[in-house]
Coordinates of C-alpha atoms and ligand atoms in Angstrom, one line a residue:
X1214 CA 0.0 -0.1 0.0
X1215 CA 2.0 2.7 -1.3
X1216 CA -0.5 5.6 -1.2
X1217 CA 1.0 7.3 -4.2
X1218 CA -1.9 9.8 -4.4
X1219 CA -1.2 11.3 -1.0
X1220 CA 2.5 11.5 -2.2
X1221 CA 1.5 13.3 -5.2
X1222 CA -0.8 15.6 -3.8
X1223 CA 1.6 16.5 -0.7
X1224 CA 4.2 17.4 -3.3
X1225 CA 2.1 19.4 -5.6
X1226 CA 1.0 21.3 -2.6
X1227 CA 4.4 22.0 -1.6
X1228 CA 5.5 23.1 -5.1
X1229 CA 2.7 25.3 -5.3
X1230 CA 3.2 27.1 -1.9
X1231 CA 6.9 27.3 -2.6
X1232 CA 6.7 28.8 -6.2
X1233 CA 8.5 31.7 -7.1
X1234 CA 7.0 33.1 -10.2
X1235 CA 8.6 36.3 -11.2
X1236 CA 5.7 38.5 -10.5
X1237 CA 5.9 37.1 -7.1
X1238 CA 9.6 38.0 -6.6
X1239 CA 9.0 41.6 -7.8
X1240 CA 6.5 42.0 -5.0
X1241 CA 9.2 40.8 -2.6
X1242 CA 11.8 43.1 -4.7
X1243 CA 9.4 46.1 -3.8
X1244 CA 8.7 45.1 -0.2
X1245 CA 12.6 44.9 0.5
X1246 CA 12.8 48.4 -0.9
X1247 CA 10.1 49.7 1.0
X1248 CA 11.3 48.0 4.2
X1249 CA 14.7 49.2 3.7
X1250 CA 13.7 52.8 3.5
X1251 CA 11.3 52.4 6.6
X1252 CA 14.5 51.0 8.4
X1253 CA 16.3 54.3 7.6
X1254 CA 13.6 56.2 8.4
X1255 CA 13.6 55.4 12.3
X1256 CA 14.6 53.2 14.8
X1257 CA 12.7 50.0 14.8
X1258 CA 10.6 51.4 11.9
X1259 CA 11.2 47.9 9.9
X1260 CA 12.1 44.2 10.5
X1261 CA 15.3 45.3 8.9
X1262 CA 17.5 46.8 11.5
X1263 CA 19.5 48.9 8.8
X1264 CA 22.2 49.2 11.1
X1265 CA 25.0 52.1 10.6
X1266 CA 28.5 50.5 10.5
X1267 CA 30.6 53.8 10.7
X1268 CA 32.6 52.6 7.8
X1269 CA 32.1 55.4 5.2
X1270 CA 35.7 54.9 3.4
X1271 CA 36.0 51.5 1.6
X1272 CA 39.5 50.3 0.9
X1273 CA 40.3 51.6 -2.5
X1274 CA 43.4 49.3 -3.3
X1275 CA 46.1 51.7 -2.1
X1276 CA 46.6 49.9 1.4
X1277 CA 49.8 48.5 2.3
X1278 CA 51.4 46.3 5.1
X1279 CA 50.6 43.1 7.0
X1280 CA 47.2 42.7 8.6
X1281 CA 45.4 40.1 10.8
X1282 CA 41.9 39.4 10.8
X1283 CA 39.3 37.1 12.9
X1284 CA 36.3 35.7 11.4
X1285 CA 33.4 34.3 13.9
X1286 CA 30.2 34.0 12.5
X1287 CA 29.4 30.4 11.9
X1288 CA 30.3 26.8 12.1
X1289 CA 34.0 27.7 11.3
X1290 CA 36.0 30.2 13.0
X1291 CA 38.9 31.8 10.8
X1292 CA 42.1 33.4 11.1
X1293 CA 44.0 35.3 8.5
X1294 CA 47.0 37.3 7.7
X1295 CA 47.4 39.3 4.4
X1296 CA 49.9 41.3 3.0
X1297 CA 48.9 44.2 1.3
X1298 CA 51.2 45.9 -1.3
X1299 CA 49.3 48.8 -2.8
X1300 CA 47.7 49.1 -6.3
X1301 CA 44.9 46.6 -5.7
X1302 CA 47.3 43.9 -4.9
X1303 CA 47.2 41.2 -2.2
X1304 CA 50.8 39.8 -2.0
X1305 CA 50.0 37.2 0.7
X1306 CA 47.2 35.6 2.3
X1307 CA 47.3 32.7 5.1
X1308 CA 44.0 31.5 6.6
X1309 CA 43.5 29.0 9.0
X1310 CA 39.7 27.4 10.0
X1311 CA 38.8 25.8 13.2
X1312 CA 35.3 24.4 13.9
X1313 CA 34.0 26.3 16.8
X1314 CA 33.1 23.6 19.6
X1315 CA 29.6 23.1 20.0
X1316 CA 30.0 23.6 24.0
X1317 CA 31.4 27.1 23.6
X1318 CA 28.4 28.4 21.4
X1319 CA 26.4 28.2 24.7
X1320 CA 29.3 28.8 27.2
X1321 CA 30.5 32.2 28.9
X1322 CA 31.7 35.2 26.8
X1323 CA 35.1 34.5 28.9
X1324 CA 35.7 31.3 27.7
X1325 CA 34.3 31.8 24.4
X1326 CA 36.9 34.8 23.7
X1327 CA 39.6 32.9 25.3
X1328 CA 39.5 30.0 22.9
X1329 CA 39.7 32.8 20.0
X1330 CA 42.6 34.6 21.7
X1331 CA 44.3 31.4 22.0
X1332 CA 43.6 30.1 18.7
X1333 CA 45.2 33.4 17.4
X1334 CA 48.2 33.1 19.3
X1335 CA 49.0 29.7 18.0
X1336 CA 48.4 31.0 14.5
X1337 CA 50.7 33.9 15.0
X1338 CA 53.5 31.4 16.7
X1339 CA 53.1 29.1 13.6
X1340 CA 53.9 32.1 11.0
X1341 CA 57.2 31.5 9.9
X1342 CA 58.1 35.2 9.4
X1343 CA 56.5 36.8 12.4
X1344 CA 57.2 36.0 15.8
X1345 CA 55.1 37.1 18.9
X1346 CA 57.1 40.3 19.4
X1347 CA 56.9 41.4 16.1
X1348 CA 52.9 41.3 16.2
X1349 CA 53.3 44.0 18.9
X1350 CA 50.7 46.8 17.8
X1351 CA 49.8 45.3 14.8
X1352 CA 46.1 46.1 13.5
X1353 CA 43.6 43.4 13.5
X1354 CA 40.3 43.3 11.8
X1355 CA 37.5 41.5 13.7
X1356 CA 34.4 40.0 11.8
X1357 CA 31.5 39.2 14.1
X1358 CA 28.6 38.3 12.0
X1359 CA 26.0 38.8 14.6
X1360 CA 23.6 41.8 14.8
X1361 CA 25.8 44.6 16.5
X1362 CA 24.8 48.0 17.3
X1363 CA 28.1 49.9 16.3
X1364 CA 29.1 52.9 18.4
X1365 CA 32.1 53.5 16.3
X1366 CA 34.1 51.4 13.5
X1367 CA 36.0 49.7 16.3
X1368 CA 33.2 49.1 18.9
X1369 CA 29.8 47.7 19.2
X1370 CA 27.6 45.8 21.5
X1371 CA 25.7 42.7 20.7
X1372 CA 22.1 43.0 20.1
X1373 CA 21.1 39.2 19.9
X1374 CA 22.6 35.9 18.9
X1375 CA 21.4 34.0 15.9
X1376 CA 22.3 30.8 14.1
X1377 CA 22.4 28.4 17.4
X1378 CA 24.7 30.8 19.3
X1379 CA 23.4 31.5 22.9
X1380 CA 26.3 32.9 25.2
X1381 CA 23.7 34.9 27.4
X1382 CA 26.2 37.3 29.4
X1383 CA 27.3 38.6 26.1
X1384 CA 24.4 40.1 25.0
X1385 CA 24.5 43.9 25.1
X1386 CA 28.4 43.9 25.8
X1387 CA 31.0 45.4 23.9
X1388 CA 32.4 42.7 21.8
X1389 CA 35.7 44.5 21.0
X1390 CA 36.4 44.8 24.4
X1391 CA 35.7 41.3 25.3
X1392 CA 38.2 40.5 22.7
X1393 CA 40.9 42.9 23.3
X1394 CA 40.6 42.0 27.2
X1395 CA 40.9 38.1 26.0
X1396 CA 44.1 39.2 23.9
X1397 CA 45.8 40.8 26.9
X1398 CA 45.2 37.5 29.0
X1399 CA 46.8 35.8 26.3
X1400 CA 49.8 38.2 26.2
X1401 CA 48.9 39.3 22.6
X1402 CA 49.4 43.0 22.1
X1403 CA 47.4 43.6 19.0
X1404 CA 44.8 46.4 18.3
X1405 CA 41.4 45.7 17.1
X1406 CA 41.1 48.3 14.6
X1407 CA 37.9 47.6 13.0
X1408 CA 34.7 45.6 14.1
X1409 CA 32.7 44.5 10.7
X1410 CA 30.0 42.4 9.9
X1411 CA 30.9 39.5 7.6
X1412 CA 28.9 41.2 4.7
X1413 CA 30.9 44.4 5.0
X1414 CA 33.8 42.7 5.0
X1415 CA 32.6 41.2 1.7
X1416 CA 31.9 44.5 0.6
X1417 CA 35.3 45.8 1.6
X1418 CA 37.4 43.4 -0.3
X1419 CA 34.9 43.7 -3.3
X1420 CA 35.5 47.3 -3.5
X1421 CA 39.2 47.0 -3.2
X1422 CA 39.4 44.9 -5.9
X1423 CA 36.8 46.8 -8.2
X1424 CA 35.4 50.3 -7.3
X1425 CA 32.1 49.7 -8.8
X1426 CA 31.0 47.3 -6.0
X1427 CA 28.4 49.0 -4.0
X1428 CA 26.4 45.8 -2.2
X1429 CA 27.5 42.5 -0.6
X1430 CA 25.7 39.5 0.2
X1431 CA 26.4 36.5 2.4
X1432 CA 24.8 33.2 2.2
X1433 CA 26.3 30.8 4.3
X1434 CA 25.3 29.2 7.7
X1435 CA 23.1 32.1 7.9
X1436 CA 22.4 35.2 5.4
X1437 CA 23.0 39.0 5.5
X1438 CA 23.3 41.8 3.3
X1439 CA 25.0 45.4 3.2
X1440 CA 25.5 48.1 0.6
X1441 CA 26.6 51.6 0.4
X1442 CA 23.9 54.4 1.1
X1443 CA 24.1 58.1 0.8
X1444 CA 24.6 59.5 4.3
X1445 CA 21.7 61.9 3.9
X1446 CA 19.3 59.1 3.2
X1447 CA 19.8 57.6 6.9
X1448 CA 17.1 59.7 7.9
X1449 CA 16.9 58.4 11.5
X1450 CA 20.6 59.9 12.1
X1451 CA 19.8 63.6 11.1
X1452 CA 23.1 65.4 10.4
X1453 CA 25.1 62.3 9.8
X1454 CA 28.2 63.7 8.2
X1455 CA 30.9 61.6 6.4
X1456 CA 33.9 62.4 4.6
X1457 CA 33.0 60.3 1.4
X1458 CA 29.2 61.3 1.9
X1459 CA 28.3 57.9 1.8
X1460 CA 28.1 55.2 4.5
X1461 CA 27.8 51.4 4.7
X1462 CA 24.5 50.1 6.1
X1463 CA 24.4 46.5 7.4
X1464 CA 20.7 45.6 6.6
X1465 CA 20.5 42.6 8.8
X1466 CA 18.3 41.3 5.8
X1467 CA 17.9 38.0 7.7
X1468 CA 15.3 39.2 9.6
X1469 CA 13.2 40.8 6.4
X1470 CA 9.7 39.4 6.2
X1471 CA 7.0 40.0 3.9
X1472 CA 3.4 38.7 3.4
X1473 CA 4.8 38.0 -0.1
X1474 CA 7.4 35.5 0.6
X1475 CA 6.1 31.8 -0.2
X1476 CA 5.9 30.4 3.0
X1477 CA 4.7 26.7 3.5
X1478 CA 3.6 24.7 6.5
X1479 CA 7.1 23.3 6.8
X1480 CA 8.5 26.8 7.4
X1481 CA 6.0 27.5 9.7
X1482 CA 6.9 24.3 11.8
X1483 CA 10.6 25.0 11.5
X1484 CA 10.4 28.2 12.8
X1485 CA 8.1 27.2 15.9
X1486 CA 10.7 24.5 16.8
X1487 CA 13.8 26.9 16.5
X1488 CA 15.5 28.9 19.1
X1489 CA 14.3 32.2 17.8
X1490 CA 10.6 32.0 16.6
X1491 CA 9.4 34.7 14.7
X1492 CA 12.8 36.2 13.9
X1493 CA 15.1 36.0 10.8
X1494 CA 12.2 35.0 8.8
X1495 CA 14.1 35.4 5.6
X1496 CA 17.2 33.5 6.6
X1497 CA 15.2 30.4 7.7
X1498 CA 14.0 30.0 4.1
X1499 CA 17.4 30.8 2.6
X1500 CA 20.4 29.9 4.6
X1501 CA 22.6 26.8 4.8
X1502 CA 21.5 26.3 8.4
X1503 CA 17.9 25.5 7.4
X1504 CA 17.6 24.4 3.7
X1505 CA 18.4 20.6 4.8
X1506 CA 16.0 20.6 7.4
X1507 CA 13.1 21.9 5.5
X1508 CA 14.0 18.9 2.9
X1509 CA 13.8 16.6 6.1
X1510 CA 10.3 18.0 7.1
X1511 CA 9.2 17.3 3.8
X1512 CA 10.3 13.6 3.7
X1513 CA 9.1 13.1 7.3
X1514 CA 5.6 14.0 6.1
X1515 CA 5.6 12.0 3.2
X1516 CA 7.0 9.0 5.3
X1517 CA 3.9 9.5 7.7
X1518 CA 1.5 9.6 5.0
X1519 CA 2.8 6.7 2.9
X1520 CA 5.2 4.0 2.9
X1521 CA 7.2 4.9 0.1
X1522 CA 10.6 5.5 2.2
X1523 CA 9.7 2.0 3.8
X1524 CA 9.1 2.0 7.6
X1525 CA 9.3 5.1 9.3
X1526 CA 12.9 6.0 10.2
X1527 CA 13.3 7.6 13.8
X1528 CA 16.1 9.5 12.4
X1529 CA 13.8 11.6 10.1
X1530 CA 12.0 13.1 13.3
X1531 CA 15.1 14.8 14.7
X1532 CA 16.0 18.4 13.9
X1533 CA 18.9 19.1 11.4
X1534 CA 19.7 15.4 11.1
X1535 CA 19.8 16.3 7.1
X1536 CA 22.7 18.8 6.7
X1537 CA 22.5 21.2 3.5
X1538 CA 25.9 20.1 2.0
X1539 CA 24.4 16.7 2.2
X1540 CA 21.0 17.8 0.5
X1541 CA 23.2 19.6 -2.1
X1542 CA 25.0 16.3 -2.6
X1543 CA 21.6 14.6 -3.4
X1544 CA 20.4 17.4 -5.6
X1545 CA 23.6 17.2 -7.7
X1546 CA 24.0 13.6 -7.9
X1547 CA 24.2 13.2 -11.6
X1548 CA 24.5 9.1 -11.5
X1549 CA 21.9 7.5 -13.8
X1550 CA 20.4 5.4 -11.0
X1551 CA 21.1 8.2 -8.2
X1552 CA 23.6 6.3 -6.3
X1553 CA 24.6 9.2 -4.0
X1554 CA 20.9 9.7 -3.1
X1555 CA 20.5 6.1 -2.1
X1556 CA 23.7 6.4 -0.2
X1557 CA 22.8 9.5 1.9
X1558 CA 19.4 8.5 2.5
X1559 CA 20.9 5.2 4.0
X1560 CA 23.8 6.8 5.8
X1561 CA 22.2 9.7 7.3
X1562 CA 18.6 9.2 7.7
X1563 CA 18.5 5.1 7.9
X1564 CA 16.3 5.0 5.1
X1565 CA 17.2 1.8 2.9
X1566 CA 16.4 0.3 -0.5
X1567 CA 14.8 3.2 -1.9
X1568 CA 13.5 2.7 -5.7
X1569 CA 14.7 4.8 -8.3
X1570 CA 11.2 6.5 -8.6
X1571 CA 11.7 7.8 -4.9
X1572 CA 15.1 8.7 -5.4
X1573 CA 13.8 11.2 -8.1
X1574 CA 11.2 12.6 -5.6
X1575 CA 14.4 13.2 -3.2
X1576 CA 15.9 15.3 -6.0
X1577 CA 12.8 17.1 -6.9
X1578 CA 12.3 18.1 -3.1
X1579 CA 15.8 19.5 -2.9
X1580 CA 15.3 21.5 -6.2
X1581 CA 12.3 23.1 -5.1
X1582 CA 14.0 24.1 -1.6
X1583 CA 17.0 25.6 -3.2
X1584 CA 15.5 27.0 -6.1
X1585 CA 13.2 28.9 -3.8
X1586 CA 16.1 30.0 -1.8
X1587 CA 18.1 31.2 -4.6
X1588 CA 15.3 33.1 -6.3
X1589 CA 14.5 34.9 -3.0
X1590 CA 18.1 35.8 -2.4
X1591 CA 17.7 37.3 -6.0
X1592 CA 14.8 39.5 -5.3
X1593 CA 16.8 40.8 -2.1
X1594 CA 19.5 41.7 -4.3
X1595 CA 17.0 43.6 -6.9
X1596 CA 15.5 45.1 -3.7
X1597 CA 18.8 46.8 -2.9
X1598 CA 19.5 47.9 -6.4
X1599 CA 16.0 49.3 -6.4
X1600 CA 16.4 51.0 -3.4
X1601 CA 19.8 52.7 -4.9
X1602 CA 18.4 53.6 -7.9
X1603 CA 20.3 50.8 -10.0
X1604 CA 17.6 48.7 -11.1
X1605 CA 16.8 50.8 -14.0
X1606 CA 13.3 52.0 -12.6
X1607 CA 14.4 55.1 -11.1
X1608 CA 14.6 54.2 -7.4
X1609 CA 12.0 55.0 -4.4
X1610 CA 11.1 58.2 -2.8
X1611 CA 9.0 58.3 0.4
X1612 CA 8.1 54.6 0.1
X1613 CA 6.3 55.1 -3.2
X1614 CA 7.7 53.2 -6.1
X1615 CA 8.4 55.2 -9.4
X1616 CA 7.7 53.5 -12.5
X1617 CA 9.9 55.7 -14.6
X1618 CA 13.0 54.3 -16.4
X1619 CA 16.1 56.3 -15.5
X1620 CA 18.1 57.0 -18.9
X1621 CA 21.7 56.2 -17.9
X1622 CA 22.5 52.8 -16.0
X1623 CA 25.8 52.4 -14.0
X1624 CA 27.8 49.5 -13.9
X1625 CA 27.0 47.6 -10.7
X1626 CA 28.7 45.0 -8.9
X1627 CA 27.6 42.9 -5.9
X1628 CA 30.2 40.6 -4.0
X1629 CA 28.5 37.4 -3.0
X1630 CA 30.1 34.9 -0.8
X1631 CA 29.2 32.2 1.6
X1632 CA 29.3 28.4 1.2
X1633 CA 25.9 28.2 -0.4
X1634 CA 27.1 30.5 -3.2
X1635 CA 30.5 29.2 -3.4
X1636 CA 30.0 25.7 -3.3
X1637 CA 26.5 24.7 -4.3
X1638 CA 26.7 25.2 -8.1
X1639 CA 23.0 24.5 -8.6
X1640 CA 22.0 27.4 -6.1
X1641 CA 24.3 29.7 -7.6
X1642 CA 23.0 29.1 -11.2
X1643 CA 19.4 29.7 -9.8
X1644 CA 20.4 32.8 -8.1
X1645 CA 22.2 34.3 -11.0
X1646 CA 19.5 33.5 -13.5
X1647 CA 16.7 34.9 -11.4
X1648 CA 18.5 38.2 -11.1
X1649 CA 18.6 38.4 -14.6
X1650 CA 15.3 37.4 -15.0
X1651 CA 14.0 40.0 -12.7
X1652 CA 15.9 42.6 -14.1
X1653 CA 15.3 42.2 -17.8
X1654 CA 17.4 41.6 -20.4
X1655 CA 18.1 45.7 -20.9
X1656 CA 19.4 46.1 -17.4
X1657 CA 20.7 42.7 -16.5
X1658 CA 23.9 42.9 -18.5
X1659 CA 25.0 46.2 -16.2
X1660 CA 24.6 44.1 -12.9
X1661 CA 27.6 41.7 -12.1
X1662 CA 27.6 39.1 -9.3
X1663 CA 30.9 38.5 -8.0
X1664 CA 31.9 35.6 -6.2
X1665 CA 34.2 36.1 -3.1
X1666 CA 36.0 33.4 -1.2
X1667 CA 37.2 34.0 2.3
X1668 CA 36.1 37.5 1.3
X1669 CA 34.8 38.8 4.6
X1670 CA 38.1 37.7 6.5
X1671 CA 40.2 39.5 4.0
X1672 CA 38.0 42.5 3.9
X1673 CA 38.1 43.0 7.7
X1674 CA 41.9 43.0 7.5
X1675 CA 41.6 45.6 5.0
X1676 CA 39.4 47.8 6.8
X1677 CA 41.7 47.3 9.7
X1678 CA 44.2 48.8 7.2
X1679 CA 42.2 51.4 6.1
X1680 CA 41.1 52.3 9.6
X1681 CA 44.4 51.9 11.3
X1682 CA 45.3 54.4 14.2
X1683 CA 48.5 54.9 12.4
X1684 CA 47.2 55.7 8.9
Ligands
LIG1198 P1 29.7 30.5 8.0 O1 29.5 29.2 8.4 O2 30.8 31.3 8.4 O3 28.7 31.0 7.3 P2 30.5 29.5 5.3 O4 30.1 30.8 4.4 O5 31.9 28.9 4.6 O6 30.7 29.8 6.7 O7 29.1 28.7 4.7 C1 29.3 27.3 5.4 C2 27.8 27.1 5.0 O8 27.7 26.8 4.1 C3 27.5 25.6 5.9 O9 26.8 25.7 6.8 C4 26.6 24.9 4.9 O10 25.2 25.0 5.1 C5 26.8 25.6 3.8 N1 27.6 24.7 2.7 C6 28.9 24.6 2.6 N2 29.4 23.9 1.7 C7 28.2 23.6 1.0 C8 28.1 22.6 -0.1 N3 28.7 22.2 -0.7 N4 26.5 22.7 -0.3 C9 25.5 23.3 0.0 N5 25.9 24.1 1.2 C10 27.2 24.2 1.6

């Protein structure tokens, strides 16, 4: 008794609820632009926090010297050292990645930062060209990819944790001070010169390499975006003066929400069972922490409705049992009999001997989830272009959308980084395609998405360079 009709019905319902035709995407574009405007107009005016970063001068390629950076933001913690040689050149680049021990993600701020400081010390000591004494006074960029209320380019307090972190005593503390204190405890005399969100780091490196880069998006464990805004458009900070007339805004777009988002019953359940219900709604439909789990929820439902996956596997009922990289591996399985799909179902979910027909259903589910995620990111990106008048429609004023085409289009580069974009080819293709589809063939050639690897870390080191106390 397979109950195929139930499977077919559940799948059809899911596909329909998750559909992202271009008309719907355009509604998301408009909603994004309107919410951006509202978030800039007043504190708490939108679910988009639109945080001021105090970064007004992005690296321009002239930076010189050796700089370090720390990157904390998701599954992996990264330490970097770069050597800049002026003239847009990066002469050297070393990076070390370390998984953050699960225990530390819910420990105390002291334990957490001690781990980071110790790791940096070990990295410095391993470097063959530099010893501890020689890093004295060196500038350090710190990428910290959680919502932070910045008070200057090198200070800021944590607003809340996301992505499974929960070190309660850190909330509302100055993260740079915590890091600086841990560095002193470990005898590292380094200066935290820039505190940056990962998306801001990505924007910095993008701008270092190409001056037309005006926005950056990160799609890894979580998701976020930032862009270069005119200082006078930040209505909530009247009289904001910057030397360049611009300022980088950290959107915290993971928390974006709109009734136009194609939400399914699986999204509702995922949110309800998460550590932060009703928050990060956009992130929960898009980012690496969640995509695999949406797929798991769909298979779980199909297993309850039918026996196409055999007897109900207990592994299917546990959150996060199917990771996004494994989901991607199933989606990208190009063997004729979908061997990889069968193997992953067996090894991770304890589901055995599924026929080809069912393996194909697995691929289809992965496709629906990934396609929706990639196309929503595309709509978000075009939303930023719309807000900044770079989508060919003339931008928005006072929340009203003008329909006029502006005559002149500028070349616009958006830097994109994060494991989903860099390592999941189908995701990247869907995203690139959807941006072009929404913009239309006249405007699309002016908009270039550039993949950055390790960009946010390198960018943080570059921002340490351009904001160095010595410069
Ligand atoms: P961070 O954890 O700091 O966001 P990354 O940008 O490298 O770091 O993103 C890692 C995330 O990207 C992982 O949590 C995973 O969800 C996703 N990811 C990494 N590799 C792949 C892959 N091959 N396919 C799909 N998703 C991937």
